[in-house]
Short mmCIF file of C-alpha atoms in Angstrom, two decimals:
data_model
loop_
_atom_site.label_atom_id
_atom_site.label_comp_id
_atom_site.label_asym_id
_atom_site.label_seq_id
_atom_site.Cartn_x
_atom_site.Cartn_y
_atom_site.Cartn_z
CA UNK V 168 52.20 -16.93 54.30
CA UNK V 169 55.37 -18.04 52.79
CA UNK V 170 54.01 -22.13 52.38
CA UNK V 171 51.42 -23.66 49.63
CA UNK V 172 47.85 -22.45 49.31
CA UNK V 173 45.96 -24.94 50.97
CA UNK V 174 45.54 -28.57 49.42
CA UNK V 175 43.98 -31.65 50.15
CA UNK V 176 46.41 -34.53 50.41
CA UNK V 177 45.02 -37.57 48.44
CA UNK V 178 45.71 -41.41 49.92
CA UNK V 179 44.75 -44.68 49.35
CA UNK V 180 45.20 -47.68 51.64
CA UNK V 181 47.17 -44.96 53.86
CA UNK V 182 50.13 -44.50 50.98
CA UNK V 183 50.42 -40.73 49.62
CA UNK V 184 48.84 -40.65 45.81
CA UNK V 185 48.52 -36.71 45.07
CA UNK V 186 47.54 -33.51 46.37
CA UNK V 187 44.41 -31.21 44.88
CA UNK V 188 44.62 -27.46 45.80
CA UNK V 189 41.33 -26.68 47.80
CA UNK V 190 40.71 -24.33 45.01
CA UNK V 191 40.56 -26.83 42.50
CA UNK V 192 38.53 -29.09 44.24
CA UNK V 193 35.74 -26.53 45.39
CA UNK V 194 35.25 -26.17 41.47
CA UNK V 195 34.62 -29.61 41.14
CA UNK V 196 31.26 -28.28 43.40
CA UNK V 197 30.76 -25.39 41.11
CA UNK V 198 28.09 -25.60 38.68
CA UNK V 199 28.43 -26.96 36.42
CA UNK V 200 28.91 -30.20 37.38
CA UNK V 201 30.85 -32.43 35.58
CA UNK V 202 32.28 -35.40 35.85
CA UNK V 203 35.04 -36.70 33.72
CA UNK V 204 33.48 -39.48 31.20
CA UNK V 205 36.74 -41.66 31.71
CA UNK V 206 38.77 -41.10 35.60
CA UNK V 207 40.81 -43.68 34.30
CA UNK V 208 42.56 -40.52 32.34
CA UNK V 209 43.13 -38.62 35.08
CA UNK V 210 45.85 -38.13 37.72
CA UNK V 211 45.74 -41.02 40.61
CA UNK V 212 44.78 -38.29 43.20
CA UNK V 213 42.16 -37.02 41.17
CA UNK V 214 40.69 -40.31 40.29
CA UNK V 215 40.73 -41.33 44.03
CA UNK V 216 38.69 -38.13 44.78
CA UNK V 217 36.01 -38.88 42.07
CA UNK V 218 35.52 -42.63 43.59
CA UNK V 219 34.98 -40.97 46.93
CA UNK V 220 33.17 -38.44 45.90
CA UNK V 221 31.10 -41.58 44.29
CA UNK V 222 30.36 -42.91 47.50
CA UNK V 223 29.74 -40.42 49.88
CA UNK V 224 26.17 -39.41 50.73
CA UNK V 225 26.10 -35.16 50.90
CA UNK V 226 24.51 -33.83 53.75
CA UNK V 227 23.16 -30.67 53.07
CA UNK V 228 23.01 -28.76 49.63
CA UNK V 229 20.23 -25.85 48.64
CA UNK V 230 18.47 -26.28 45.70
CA UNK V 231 20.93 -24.67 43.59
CA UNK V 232 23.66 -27.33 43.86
CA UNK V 233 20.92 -30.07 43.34
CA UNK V 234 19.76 -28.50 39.95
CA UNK V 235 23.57 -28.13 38.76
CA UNK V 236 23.69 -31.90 39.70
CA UNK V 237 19.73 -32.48 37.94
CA UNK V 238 21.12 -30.26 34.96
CA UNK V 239 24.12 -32.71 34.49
CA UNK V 240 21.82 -35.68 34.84
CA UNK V 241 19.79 -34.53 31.94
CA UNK V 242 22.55 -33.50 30.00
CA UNK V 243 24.22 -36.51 30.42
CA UNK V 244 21.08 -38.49 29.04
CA UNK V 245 20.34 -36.18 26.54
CA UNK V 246 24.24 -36.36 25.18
CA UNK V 247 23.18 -40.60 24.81
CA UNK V 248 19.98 -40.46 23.50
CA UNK V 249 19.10 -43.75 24.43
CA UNK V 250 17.79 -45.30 27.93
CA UNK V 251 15.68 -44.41 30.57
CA UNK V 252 15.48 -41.36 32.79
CA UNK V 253 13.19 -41.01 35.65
CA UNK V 254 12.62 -37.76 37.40
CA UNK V 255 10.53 -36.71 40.39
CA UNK V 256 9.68 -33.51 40.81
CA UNK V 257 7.59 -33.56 43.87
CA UNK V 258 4.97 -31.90 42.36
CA UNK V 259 4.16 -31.98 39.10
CA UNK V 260 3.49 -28.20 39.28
CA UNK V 261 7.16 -27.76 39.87
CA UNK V 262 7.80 -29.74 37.02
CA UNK V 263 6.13 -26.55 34.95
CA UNK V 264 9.34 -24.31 34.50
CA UNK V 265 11.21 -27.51 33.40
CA UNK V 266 8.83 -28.18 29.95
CA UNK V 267 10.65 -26.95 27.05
CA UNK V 268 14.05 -29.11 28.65
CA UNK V 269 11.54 -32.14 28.69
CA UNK V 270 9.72 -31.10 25.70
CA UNK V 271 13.55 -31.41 23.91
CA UNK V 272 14.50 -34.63 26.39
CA UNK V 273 11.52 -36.32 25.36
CA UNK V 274 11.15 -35.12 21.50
CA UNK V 275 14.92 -35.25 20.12
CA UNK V 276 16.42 -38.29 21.54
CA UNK V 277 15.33 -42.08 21.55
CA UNK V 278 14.88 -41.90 25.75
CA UNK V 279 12.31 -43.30 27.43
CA UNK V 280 11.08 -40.45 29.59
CA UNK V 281 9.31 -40.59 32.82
CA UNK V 282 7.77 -37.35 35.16
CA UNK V 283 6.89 -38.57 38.89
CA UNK V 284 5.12 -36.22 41.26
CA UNK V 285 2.19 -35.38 43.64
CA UNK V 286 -0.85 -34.73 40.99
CA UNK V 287 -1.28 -30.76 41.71
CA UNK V 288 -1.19 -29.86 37.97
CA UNK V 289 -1.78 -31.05 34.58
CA UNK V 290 1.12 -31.31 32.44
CA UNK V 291 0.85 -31.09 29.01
CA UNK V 292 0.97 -33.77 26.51
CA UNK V 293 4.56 -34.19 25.39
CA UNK V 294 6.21 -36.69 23.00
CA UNK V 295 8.18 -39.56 24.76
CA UNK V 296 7.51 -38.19 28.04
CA UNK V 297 4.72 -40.29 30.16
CA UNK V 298 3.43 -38.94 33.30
CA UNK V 299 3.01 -40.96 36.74
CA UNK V 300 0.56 -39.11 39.22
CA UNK V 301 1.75 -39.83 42.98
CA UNK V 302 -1.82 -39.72 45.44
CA UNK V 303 -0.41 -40.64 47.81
CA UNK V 304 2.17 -37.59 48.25
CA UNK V 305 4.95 -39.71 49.09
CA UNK V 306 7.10 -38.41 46.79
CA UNK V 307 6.47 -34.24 48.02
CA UNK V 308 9.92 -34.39 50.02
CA UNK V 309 12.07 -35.83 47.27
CA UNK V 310 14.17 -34.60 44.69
CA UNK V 311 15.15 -37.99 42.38
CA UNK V 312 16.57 -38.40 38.68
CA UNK V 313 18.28 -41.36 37.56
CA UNK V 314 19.31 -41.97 34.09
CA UNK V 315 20.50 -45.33 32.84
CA UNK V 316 21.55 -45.99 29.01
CA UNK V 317 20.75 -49.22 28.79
CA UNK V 318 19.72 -52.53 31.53
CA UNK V 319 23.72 -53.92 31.48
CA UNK V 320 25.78 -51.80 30.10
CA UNK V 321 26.82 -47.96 29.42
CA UNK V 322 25.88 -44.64 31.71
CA UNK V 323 23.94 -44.70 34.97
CA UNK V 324 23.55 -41.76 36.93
CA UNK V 325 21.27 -41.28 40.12
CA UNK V 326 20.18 -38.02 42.61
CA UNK V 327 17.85 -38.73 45.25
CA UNK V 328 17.40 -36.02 47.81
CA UNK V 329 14.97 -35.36 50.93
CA UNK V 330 13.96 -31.67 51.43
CA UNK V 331 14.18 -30.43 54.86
CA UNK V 332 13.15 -27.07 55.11
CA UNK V 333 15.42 -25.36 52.72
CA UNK V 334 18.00 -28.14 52.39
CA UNK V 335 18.31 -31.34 51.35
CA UNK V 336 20.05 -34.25 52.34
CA UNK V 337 20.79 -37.36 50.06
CA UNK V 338 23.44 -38.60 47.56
CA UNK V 339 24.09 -38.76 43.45
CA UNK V 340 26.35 -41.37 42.32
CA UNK V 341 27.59 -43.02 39.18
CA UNK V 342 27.13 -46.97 40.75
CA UNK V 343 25.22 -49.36 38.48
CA UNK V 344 23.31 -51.08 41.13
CA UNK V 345 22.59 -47.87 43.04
CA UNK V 346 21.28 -46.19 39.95
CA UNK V 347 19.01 -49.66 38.86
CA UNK V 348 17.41 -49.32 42.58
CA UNK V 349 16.39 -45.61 42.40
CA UNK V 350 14.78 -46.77 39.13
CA UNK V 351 13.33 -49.74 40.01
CA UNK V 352 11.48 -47.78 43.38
CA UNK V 353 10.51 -44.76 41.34
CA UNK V 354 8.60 -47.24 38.57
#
């Protein structure tokens, strides 16, 4: 009672760099999430969480936490304007509540939109997003975005999740190469 509120003591290569209150770091998890454009601002502990946090596969989140991690995705693309972003939604019928963001993704920026899912519905026709049907319904289990800005250079962002029941298990990272292969397998 009469110590700290918990933390979360920060090292690297096994020398003390900073400590992170537990409640700061469970908002890091709160939607919305967001990840500092430059770590190279921030405090050394804080900068050594967000490269772990890089780098770690999650092993369960509900769908909530994936769609504040899909929202950020998005945003992050639609704050550049430029690139690619892929998305597979499974189904394209659960791609239905997600038109008008698309609609604006696809209509107000320069990116080159794509919509992946199992062909259960007919999206409508909307400008700069194209449509790839999946018949084979391999893609029914996962949840994927990945958004790069350009082929060498600038953002790249990647989610790719596998539904199990209720959860999912998967990753989202910031990693070039990571980001290029969950764009290269989704096209």
């Amino acid at each position: 009672p009469s110590g700290p509120d918990p933390f979360l003591g920060v090292e690297v290569d096994g020398e003390f760099v900073g400590a992170i209150s537990l409640t700061a770091l469970s908002t890091l998890f709160a939607p919305p999430i967001v990840r500092p454009d430059d770590i190279g601002d921030l405090s050394e502990g804080y900068r050594a969480v967000f490269e772990t946090l890089d780098n770690t596969l999650f092993t369960s989140m509900d769908r909530g936490e994936l769609l504040a991690v899909s929202r950020e995705i998005e945003d992050r693309a639609y704050r550049v304007g430029t690139g690619t972003l892929r998305a597979s939604f499974q189904s394209l019928s659960a791609f239905e509540p997600q038109v008008e963001a698309y609609r604006r993704l696809g209509g107000e920026t320069d990116l080159d939109v794509h919509v992946h899912g199992t062909a259960d519905w007919d999206p409508p026709d909307l400008p700069g997003v194209t449509y790839h049907r999946d018949p084979t319904g391999t893609l029914e289990r996962y949840w994927v975005l990945a958004f790069a800005e350009g082929p060498d250079s600038g953002q790249f962002s990647a989610l790719v999740a596998r539904q199990d029941g209720k959860q999912y298990g998967g990753f989202w990272t910031d990693d070039v190469e990571a980001t290029r292969e969950v764009l290269g397998t989704l096209a």
